[in-house]
Short mmCIF file of C-alpha atoms in Angstrom, two decimals:
data_model
loop_
_atom_site.label_atom_id
_atom_site.label_comp_id
_atom_site.label_asym_id
_atom_site.label_seq_id
_atom_site.Cartn_x
_atom_site.Cartn_y
_atom_site.Cartn_z
CA UNK A 1 162.08 89.38 50.94
CA UNK A 2 161.13 89.25 47.34
CA UNK A 3 161.82 92.71 45.82
CA UNK A 4 160.90 94.62 48.06
CA UNK A 5 164.39 94.96 49.06
CA UNK A 6 165.18 96.73 46.34
CA UNK A 7 163.96 99.71 45.03
CA UNK A 8 164.88 100.42 41.62
CA UNK A 9 165.84 97.13 40.46
CA UNK A 10 164.49 93.59 39.28
CA UNK A 11 166.32 90.39 39.93
CA UNK A 12 167.11 89.22 36.78
CA UNK A 13 168.02 85.33 36.44
CA UNK A 14 169.51 84.19 33.39
CA UNK A 15 171.64 81.40 31.46
CA UNK A 16 174.54 83.09 28.99
CA UNK A 17 177.40 81.80 26.98
CA UNK A 18 179.62 80.63 28.31
CA UNK A 19 181.99 82.40 26.83
CA UNK A 20 180.31 85.57 26.88
CA UNK A 21 180.07 85.78 30.47
CA UNK A 22 183.88 84.86 30.56
CA UNK A 23 184.73 88.15 28.85
CA UNK A 24 181.95 90.39 30.39
CA UNK A 25 183.11 89.21 33.98
CA UNK A 26 186.86 89.79 33.14
CA UNK A 27 186.09 93.89 32.27
CA UNK A 28 183.41 93.80 35.07
CA UNK A 29 186.53 93.32 36.71
CA UNK A 30 188.95 95.20 34.54
CA UNK A 31 187.04 98.21 34.24
CA UNK A 32 185.51 98.37 38.51
CA UNK A 33 182.04 98.41 36.37
CA UNK A 34 179.50 96.72 38.43
CA UNK A 35 178.25 93.47 35.76
CA UNK A 36 174.53 95.39 36.22
CA UNK A 37 175.47 98.55 34.67
CA UNK A 38 177.00 96.79 31.84
CA UNK A 39 173.60 94.60 31.85
CA UNK A 40 171.28 97.75 31.90
CA UNK A 41 173.90 99.14 29.38
CA UNK A 42 173.36 96.48 26.73
CA UNK A 43 169.79 96.18 26.92
CA UNK A 44 169.33 99.83 26.63
CA UNK A 45 171.00 99.58 23.38
CA UNK A 46 169.39 96.35 22.02
CA UNK A 47 166.34 98.17 23.15
CA UNK A 48 167.06 101.43 21.09
CA UNK A 49 168.42 99.24 18.62
CA UNK A 50 165.18 98.07 18.12
CA UNK A 51 162.97 101.62 18.61
CA UNK A 52 161.49 99.50 21.75
CA UNK A 53 160.57 102.29 24.06
CA UNK A 54 161.70 102.67 27.95
CA UNK A 55 161.21 104.28 30.90
CA UNK A 56 164.09 104.75 33.39
CA UNK A 57 162.84 104.22 37.17
CA UNK A 58 166.99 104.18 38.64
CA UNK A 59 168.01 107.42 39.56
CA UNK A 60 172.02 107.17 38.27
CA UNK A 61 171.02 106.98 34.95
CA UNK A 62 170.50 110.73 34.42
CA UNK A 63 172.98 112.51 32.53
CA UNK A 64 175.64 114.96 34.15
CA UNK A 65 175.73 118.37 34.28
CA UNK A 66 177.47 120.73 32.39
#
């Protein structure tokens, strides 16, 4: 199967501090925001804070029309 089953995403396997995981998991449950979206936001904030350029590939990350 590989990564061909995901069009706009890449699988990431890592480990985090159990306290951090518990907090973000509970936040995800409370807000109904998927963990993957929270991770995207956290990584994006990190890249911005360190002035690292990036490009969003997923179409759902576009700005809302006002």
